[in-house]
Coordinates of C-alpha atoms in Angstrom, one line a residue:
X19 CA 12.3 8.8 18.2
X20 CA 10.3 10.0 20.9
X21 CA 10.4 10.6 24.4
X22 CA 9.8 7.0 26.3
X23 CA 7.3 6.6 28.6
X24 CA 6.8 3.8 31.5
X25 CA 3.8 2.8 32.3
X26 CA 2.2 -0.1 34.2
X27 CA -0.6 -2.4 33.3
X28 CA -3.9 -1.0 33.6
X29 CA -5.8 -1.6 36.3
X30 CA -8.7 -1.7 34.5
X31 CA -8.0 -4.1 31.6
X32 CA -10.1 -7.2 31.5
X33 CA -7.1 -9.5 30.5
X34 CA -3.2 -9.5 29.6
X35 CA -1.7 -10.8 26.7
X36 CA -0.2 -13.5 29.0
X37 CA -3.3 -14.4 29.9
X38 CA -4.0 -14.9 26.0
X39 CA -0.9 -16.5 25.5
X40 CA -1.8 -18.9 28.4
X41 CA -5.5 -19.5 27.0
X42 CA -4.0 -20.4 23.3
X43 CA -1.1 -22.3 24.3
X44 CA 1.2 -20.3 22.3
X45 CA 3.5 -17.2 23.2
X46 CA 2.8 -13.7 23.5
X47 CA 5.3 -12.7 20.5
X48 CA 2.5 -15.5 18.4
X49 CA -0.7 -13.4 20.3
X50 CA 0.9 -9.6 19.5
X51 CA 1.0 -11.0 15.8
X52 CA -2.1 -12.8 15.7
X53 CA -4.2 -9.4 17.2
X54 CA -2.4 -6.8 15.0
X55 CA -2.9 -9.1 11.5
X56 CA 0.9 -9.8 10.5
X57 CA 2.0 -12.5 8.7
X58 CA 3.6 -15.8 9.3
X59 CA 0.6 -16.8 11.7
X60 CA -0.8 -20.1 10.8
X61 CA -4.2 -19.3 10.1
X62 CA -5.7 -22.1 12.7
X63 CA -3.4 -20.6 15.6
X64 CA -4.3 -17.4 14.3
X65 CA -8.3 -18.1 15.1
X66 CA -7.0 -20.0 18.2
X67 CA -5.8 -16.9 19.4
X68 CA -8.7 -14.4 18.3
X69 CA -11.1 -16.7 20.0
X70 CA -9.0 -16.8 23.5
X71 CA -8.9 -13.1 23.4
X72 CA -12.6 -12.9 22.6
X73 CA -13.2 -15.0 25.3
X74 CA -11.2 -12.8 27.6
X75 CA -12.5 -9.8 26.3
X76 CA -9.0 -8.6 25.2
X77 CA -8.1 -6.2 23.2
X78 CA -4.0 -5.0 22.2
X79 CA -5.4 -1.5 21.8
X80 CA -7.7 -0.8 25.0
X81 CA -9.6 1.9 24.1
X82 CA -10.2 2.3 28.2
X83 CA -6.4 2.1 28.3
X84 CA -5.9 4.8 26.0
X85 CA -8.6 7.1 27.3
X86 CA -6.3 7.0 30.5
X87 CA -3.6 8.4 28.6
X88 CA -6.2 10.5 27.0
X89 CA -5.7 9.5 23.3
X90 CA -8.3 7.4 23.0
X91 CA -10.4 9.5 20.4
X92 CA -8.1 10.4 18.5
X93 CA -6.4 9.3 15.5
X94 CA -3.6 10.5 13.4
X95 CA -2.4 10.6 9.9
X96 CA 0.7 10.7 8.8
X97 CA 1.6 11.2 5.3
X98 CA 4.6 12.8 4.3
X99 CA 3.1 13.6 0.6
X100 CA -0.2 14.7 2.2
X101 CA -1.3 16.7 -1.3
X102 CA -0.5 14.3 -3.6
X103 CA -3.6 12.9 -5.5
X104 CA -3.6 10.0 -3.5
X105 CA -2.7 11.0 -0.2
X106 CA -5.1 13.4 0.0
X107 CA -7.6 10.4 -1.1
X108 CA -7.1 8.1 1.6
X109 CA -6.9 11.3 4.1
X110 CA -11.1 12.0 2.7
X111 CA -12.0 8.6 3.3
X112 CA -10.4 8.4 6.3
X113 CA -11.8 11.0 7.7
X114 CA -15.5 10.4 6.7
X115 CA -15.3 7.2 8.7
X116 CA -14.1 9.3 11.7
X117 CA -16.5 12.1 11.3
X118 CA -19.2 9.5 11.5
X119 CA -17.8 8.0 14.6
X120 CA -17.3 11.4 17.1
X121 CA -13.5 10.6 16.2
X122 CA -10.8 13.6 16.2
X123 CA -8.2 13.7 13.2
X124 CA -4.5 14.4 13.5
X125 CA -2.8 15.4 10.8
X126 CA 1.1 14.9 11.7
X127 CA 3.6 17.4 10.8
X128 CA 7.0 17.1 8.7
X129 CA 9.4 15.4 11.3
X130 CA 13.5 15.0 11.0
X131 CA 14.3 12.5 8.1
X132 CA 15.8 9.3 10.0
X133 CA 19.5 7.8 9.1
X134 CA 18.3 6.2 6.2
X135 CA 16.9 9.0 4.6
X136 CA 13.4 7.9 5.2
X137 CA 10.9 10.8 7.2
X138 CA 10.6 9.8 10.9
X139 CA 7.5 9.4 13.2
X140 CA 6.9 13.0 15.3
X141 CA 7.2 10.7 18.6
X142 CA 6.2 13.3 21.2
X143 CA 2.8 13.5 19.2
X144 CA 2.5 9.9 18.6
X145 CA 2.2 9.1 22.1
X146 CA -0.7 11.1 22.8
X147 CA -2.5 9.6 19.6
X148 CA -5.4 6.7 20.2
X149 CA -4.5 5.3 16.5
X150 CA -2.0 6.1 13.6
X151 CA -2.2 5.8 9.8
X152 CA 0.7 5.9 7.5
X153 CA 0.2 6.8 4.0
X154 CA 2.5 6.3 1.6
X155 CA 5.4 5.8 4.2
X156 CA 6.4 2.9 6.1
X157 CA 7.6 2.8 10.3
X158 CA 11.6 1.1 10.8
X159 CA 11.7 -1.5 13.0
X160 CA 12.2 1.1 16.1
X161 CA 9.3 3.3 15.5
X162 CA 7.3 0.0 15.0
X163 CA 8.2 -1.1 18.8
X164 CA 7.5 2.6 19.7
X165 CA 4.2 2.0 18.4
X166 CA 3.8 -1.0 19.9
X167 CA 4.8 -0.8 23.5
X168 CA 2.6 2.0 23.8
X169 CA -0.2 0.2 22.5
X170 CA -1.4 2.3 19.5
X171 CA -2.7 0.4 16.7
X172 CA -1.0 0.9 13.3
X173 CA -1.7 0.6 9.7
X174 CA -0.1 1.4 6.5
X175 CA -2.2 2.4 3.7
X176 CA -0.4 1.9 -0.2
X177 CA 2.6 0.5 1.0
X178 CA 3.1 -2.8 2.5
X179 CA 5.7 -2.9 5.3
X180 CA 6.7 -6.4 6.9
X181 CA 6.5 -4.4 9.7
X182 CA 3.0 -3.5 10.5
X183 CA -0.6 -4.6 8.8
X184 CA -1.4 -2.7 5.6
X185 CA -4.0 -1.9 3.0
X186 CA -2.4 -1.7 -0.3
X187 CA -3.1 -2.7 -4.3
X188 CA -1.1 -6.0 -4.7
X189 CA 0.6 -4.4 -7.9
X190 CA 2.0 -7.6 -9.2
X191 CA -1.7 -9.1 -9.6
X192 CA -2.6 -5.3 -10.9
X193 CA 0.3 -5.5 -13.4
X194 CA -1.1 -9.2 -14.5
X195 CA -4.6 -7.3 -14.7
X196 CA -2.9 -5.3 -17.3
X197 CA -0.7 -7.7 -19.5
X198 CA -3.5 -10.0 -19.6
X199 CA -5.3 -6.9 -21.0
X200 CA -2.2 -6.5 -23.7
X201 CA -2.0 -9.9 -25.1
X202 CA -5.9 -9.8 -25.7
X203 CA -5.2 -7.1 -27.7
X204 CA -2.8 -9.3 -30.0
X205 CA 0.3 -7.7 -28.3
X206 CA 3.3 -10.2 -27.4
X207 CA 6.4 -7.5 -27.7
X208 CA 5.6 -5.7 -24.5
X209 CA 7.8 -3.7 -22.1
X210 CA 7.5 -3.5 -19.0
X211 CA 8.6 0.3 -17.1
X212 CA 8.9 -0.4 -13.6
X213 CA 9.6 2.6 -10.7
X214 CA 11.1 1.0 -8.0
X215 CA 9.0 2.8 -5.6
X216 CA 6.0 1.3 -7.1
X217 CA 6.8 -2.0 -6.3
X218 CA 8.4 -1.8 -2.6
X219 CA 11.1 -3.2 -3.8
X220 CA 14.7 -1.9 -5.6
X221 CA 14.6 -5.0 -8.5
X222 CA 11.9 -5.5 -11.1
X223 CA 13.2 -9.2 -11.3
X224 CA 10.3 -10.6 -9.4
X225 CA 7.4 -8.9 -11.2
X226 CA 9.1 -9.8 -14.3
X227 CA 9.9 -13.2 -13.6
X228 CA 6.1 -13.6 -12.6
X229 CA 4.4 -12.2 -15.7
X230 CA 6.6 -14.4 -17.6
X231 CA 5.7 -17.8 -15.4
X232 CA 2.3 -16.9 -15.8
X233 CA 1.8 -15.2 -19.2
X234 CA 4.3 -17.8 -21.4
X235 CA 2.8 -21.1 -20.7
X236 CA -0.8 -19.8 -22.3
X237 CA 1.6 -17.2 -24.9
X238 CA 4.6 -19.0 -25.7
X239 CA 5.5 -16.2 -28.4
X240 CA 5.5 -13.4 -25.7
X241 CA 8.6 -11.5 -25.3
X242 CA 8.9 -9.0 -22.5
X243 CA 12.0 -6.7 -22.0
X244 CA 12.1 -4.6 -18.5
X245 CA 13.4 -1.3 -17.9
X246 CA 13.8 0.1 -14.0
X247 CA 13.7 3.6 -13.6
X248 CA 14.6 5.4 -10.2
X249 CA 11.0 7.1 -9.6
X250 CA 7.2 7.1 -10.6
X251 CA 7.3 10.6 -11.9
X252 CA 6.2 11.9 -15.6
X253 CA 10.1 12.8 -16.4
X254 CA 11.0 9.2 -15.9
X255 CA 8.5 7.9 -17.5
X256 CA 9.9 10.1 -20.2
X257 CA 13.4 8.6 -20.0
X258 CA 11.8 5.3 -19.6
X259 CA 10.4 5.7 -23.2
X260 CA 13.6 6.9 -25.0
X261 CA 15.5 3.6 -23.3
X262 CA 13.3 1.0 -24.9
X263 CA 12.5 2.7 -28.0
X264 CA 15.9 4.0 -29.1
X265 CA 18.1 1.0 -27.4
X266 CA 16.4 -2.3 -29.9
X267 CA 16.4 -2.9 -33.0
X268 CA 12.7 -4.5 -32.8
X269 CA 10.0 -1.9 -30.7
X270 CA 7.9 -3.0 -28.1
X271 CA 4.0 -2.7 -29.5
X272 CA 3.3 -2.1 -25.7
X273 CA 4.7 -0.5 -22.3
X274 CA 3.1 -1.8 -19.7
X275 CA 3.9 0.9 -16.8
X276 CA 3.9 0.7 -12.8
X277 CA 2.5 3.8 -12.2
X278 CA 0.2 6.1 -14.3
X279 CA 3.0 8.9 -13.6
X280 CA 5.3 6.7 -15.7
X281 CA 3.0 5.9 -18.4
X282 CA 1.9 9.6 -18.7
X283 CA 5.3 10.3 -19.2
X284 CA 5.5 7.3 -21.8
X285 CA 2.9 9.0 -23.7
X286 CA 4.7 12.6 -23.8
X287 CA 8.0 11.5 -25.3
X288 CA 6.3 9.2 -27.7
X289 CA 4.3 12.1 -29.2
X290 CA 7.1 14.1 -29.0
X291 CA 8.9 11.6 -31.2
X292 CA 5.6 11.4 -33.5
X293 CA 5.1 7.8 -32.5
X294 CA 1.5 6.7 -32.0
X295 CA -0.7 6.2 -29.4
X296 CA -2.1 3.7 -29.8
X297 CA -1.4 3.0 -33.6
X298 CA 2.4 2.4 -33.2
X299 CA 2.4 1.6 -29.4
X300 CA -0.1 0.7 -27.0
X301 CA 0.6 2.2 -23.2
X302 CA -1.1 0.9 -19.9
X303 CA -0.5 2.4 -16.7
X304 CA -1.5 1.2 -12.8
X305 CA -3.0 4.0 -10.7
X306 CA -6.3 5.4 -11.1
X307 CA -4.5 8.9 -10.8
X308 CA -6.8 11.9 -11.3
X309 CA -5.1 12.8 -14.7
X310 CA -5.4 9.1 -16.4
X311 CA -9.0 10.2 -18.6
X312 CA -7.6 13.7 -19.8
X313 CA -4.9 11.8 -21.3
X314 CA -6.8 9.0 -22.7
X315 CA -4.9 6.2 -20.8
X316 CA -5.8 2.8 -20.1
X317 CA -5.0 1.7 -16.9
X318 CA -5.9 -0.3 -13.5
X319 CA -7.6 1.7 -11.2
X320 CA -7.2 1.2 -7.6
X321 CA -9.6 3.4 -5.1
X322 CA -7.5 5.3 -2.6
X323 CA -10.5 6.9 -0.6
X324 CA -11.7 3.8 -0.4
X325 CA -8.6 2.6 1.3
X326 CA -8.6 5.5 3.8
X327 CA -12.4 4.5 5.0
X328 CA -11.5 0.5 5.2
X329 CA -8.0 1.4 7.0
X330 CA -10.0 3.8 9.7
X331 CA -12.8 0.8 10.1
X332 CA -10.0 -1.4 10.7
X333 CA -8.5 1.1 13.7
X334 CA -11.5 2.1 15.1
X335 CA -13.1 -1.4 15.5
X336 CA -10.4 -2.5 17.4
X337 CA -10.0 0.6 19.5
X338 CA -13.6 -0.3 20.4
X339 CA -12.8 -4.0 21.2
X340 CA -12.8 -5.8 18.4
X341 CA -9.8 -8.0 18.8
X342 CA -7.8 -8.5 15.6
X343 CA -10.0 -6.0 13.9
X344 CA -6.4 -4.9 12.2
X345 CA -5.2 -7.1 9.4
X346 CA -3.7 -7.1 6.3
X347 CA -5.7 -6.1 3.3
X348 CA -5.8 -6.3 -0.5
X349 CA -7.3 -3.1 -2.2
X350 CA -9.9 -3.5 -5.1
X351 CA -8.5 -2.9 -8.3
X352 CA -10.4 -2.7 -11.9
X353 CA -9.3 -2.9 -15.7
X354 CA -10.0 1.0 -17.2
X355 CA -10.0 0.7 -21.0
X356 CA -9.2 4.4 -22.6
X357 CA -7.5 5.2 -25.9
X358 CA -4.3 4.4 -24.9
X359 CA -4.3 1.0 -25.5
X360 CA -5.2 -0.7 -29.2
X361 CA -5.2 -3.4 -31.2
X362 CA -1.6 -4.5 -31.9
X363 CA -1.1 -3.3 -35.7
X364 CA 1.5 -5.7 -38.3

């Protein structure tokens, strides 16, 4: 992935991670998760640890460290869909917050797509870097070690990799934003249009399972049907449509879609078809994207530039020595009521 690159300790750090490690009482695989914000840290060891390094005045990502590899002051982005609407979001917001703080943007290339098809991190510029984001794209288990061992702090921003700390919507509380939205609309046939991609996963099955745990017990009449479609795009979303509307007998008075993409799409076939929006069939989408108002639809809006600026914070405080300064985040979400969405109709 890269050109790899020896280097000793610096001199000049205040403490090691051993020397964490030995102040916690726990190992240094427990401190390099406890610092950079991943999961399956007890959250008592977890302040154990940030306290010992506090104490110590450590930091994973040394900002004196990196200004000896001169990298320090800079940060880069990479985002393989860099002019998508939300992309190009969280690339604004993130670079306000390093405007404001004398930092240098990097805005990394297209690089070779890895063995499983997924685009890989431009190592040779990576190693020069004093941060990384990764929009819309996730690191494999390599490039996260790269990362690592080279001691740049990392952070995806809309996906959530087990990988690496993340600010992302959590889309199955989004989703449950939305079909609690349906049902107080009277609906209780609803479909739910799921994009893989939207959900970081391959299988619906979870999400679907959920709302139905959740929703039933209050709505014992609900009845939710699922259709997985390979992409968020419009032309799935069209597809999506023609499936649950033409495949049963009894309709769905409601789609309840992963991504706006999809439920824009929803909303083009079924005026194709001269079916109603919303007087035959309610549609709510999950996005926020740009195009939602001019098409009237009713969805849950996350805030992308929003994520950029808290994901930058995150990087930059810890580059300044702010010990676990990286961690997982939840991004705000809110309910959007358009036209889209109506009254269920008998």
């Amino acid at each position: 992935m890269g050109d790899t690159i020896r280097h000793s300790r610096d001199s000049i750090s205040s403490a090691s991670i051993e020397d964490v490690a030995a102040a916690a009482g726990v190992s240094t695989a427990t401190v390099s998760r406890a610092v950079r914000g991943l999961p399956r840290v007890a959250p008592a060891t977890r302040e154990k640890v940030l306290e010992a390094a506090r104490r110590l005045s450590y930091s994973a990502y040394s900002p004196a460290s990196g200004l000896a590899r001169g990298r320090s002051m800079t940060v880069g982005i990479m985002a393989p869909a860099q002019y998508s609407w939300f992309s190009s979001k969280v690339l604004h917001g993130a670079a306000e917050v390093l405007r404001e703080r004398n930092y240098t943007l990097s805005i990394l290339g297209p690089a070779p797509m890895g063995s499983a098809g997924q685009q890989s991190m431009p190592g040779v510029h990576i190693k020069h870097l004093g941060g990384l984001l990764l929009v819309g794209t996730a690191p494999s288990p390599d490039e996260t070690k790269y990362v690592h061992e080279r001691g740049i702090p990392a952070i995806a921003v809309g996906s959530r990799p087990a990988n690496i700390p993340s600010v992302a919507l959590d889309r199955p509380t989004a989703a449950m934003t939305a079909a609690r939205h349906l049902l107080a609309l009277g609906h209780r046939d609803i479909a739910l249009l799921s994009g893989s991609r939207s959900m970081d996963d391959d299988d619906a099955g979870p999400l679907s399972r959920s709302l139905r745990e959740v929703l039933s017990s209050a709505h014992p009449d609900l009845r939710l049907n699922v259709a997985l479609v390979a992409a968020d795009t419009v032309q799935f979303g069209r597809e999506g449509f023609t499936r649950l509307w033409t495949a049963q007998e009894r309709k769905p008075t409601a789609i309840l879609c992963t991504s706006d993409e999809l439920a824009i799409g929803v909303i083009f076939e079924a005026r194709s078809r001269s079916v109603g929006v919303p007087s035959q069939l309610s549609v709510v989408g999950i996005d926020g994207h740009d195009y939602a108002a001019a098409f009237g639809l009713t969805t849950v809006e996350q805030q992308p530039h929003d994520q950029g600026r808290l994901a930058a914070t995150m990087i930059l405080n810890e580059l300044e020595g702010q010990a676990g300064a990286i961690r997982s985040a939840d991004a705000e979400h809110r309910l959007i009521p358009r036209e889209s969405s109506g009254r269920v109709r008998g």
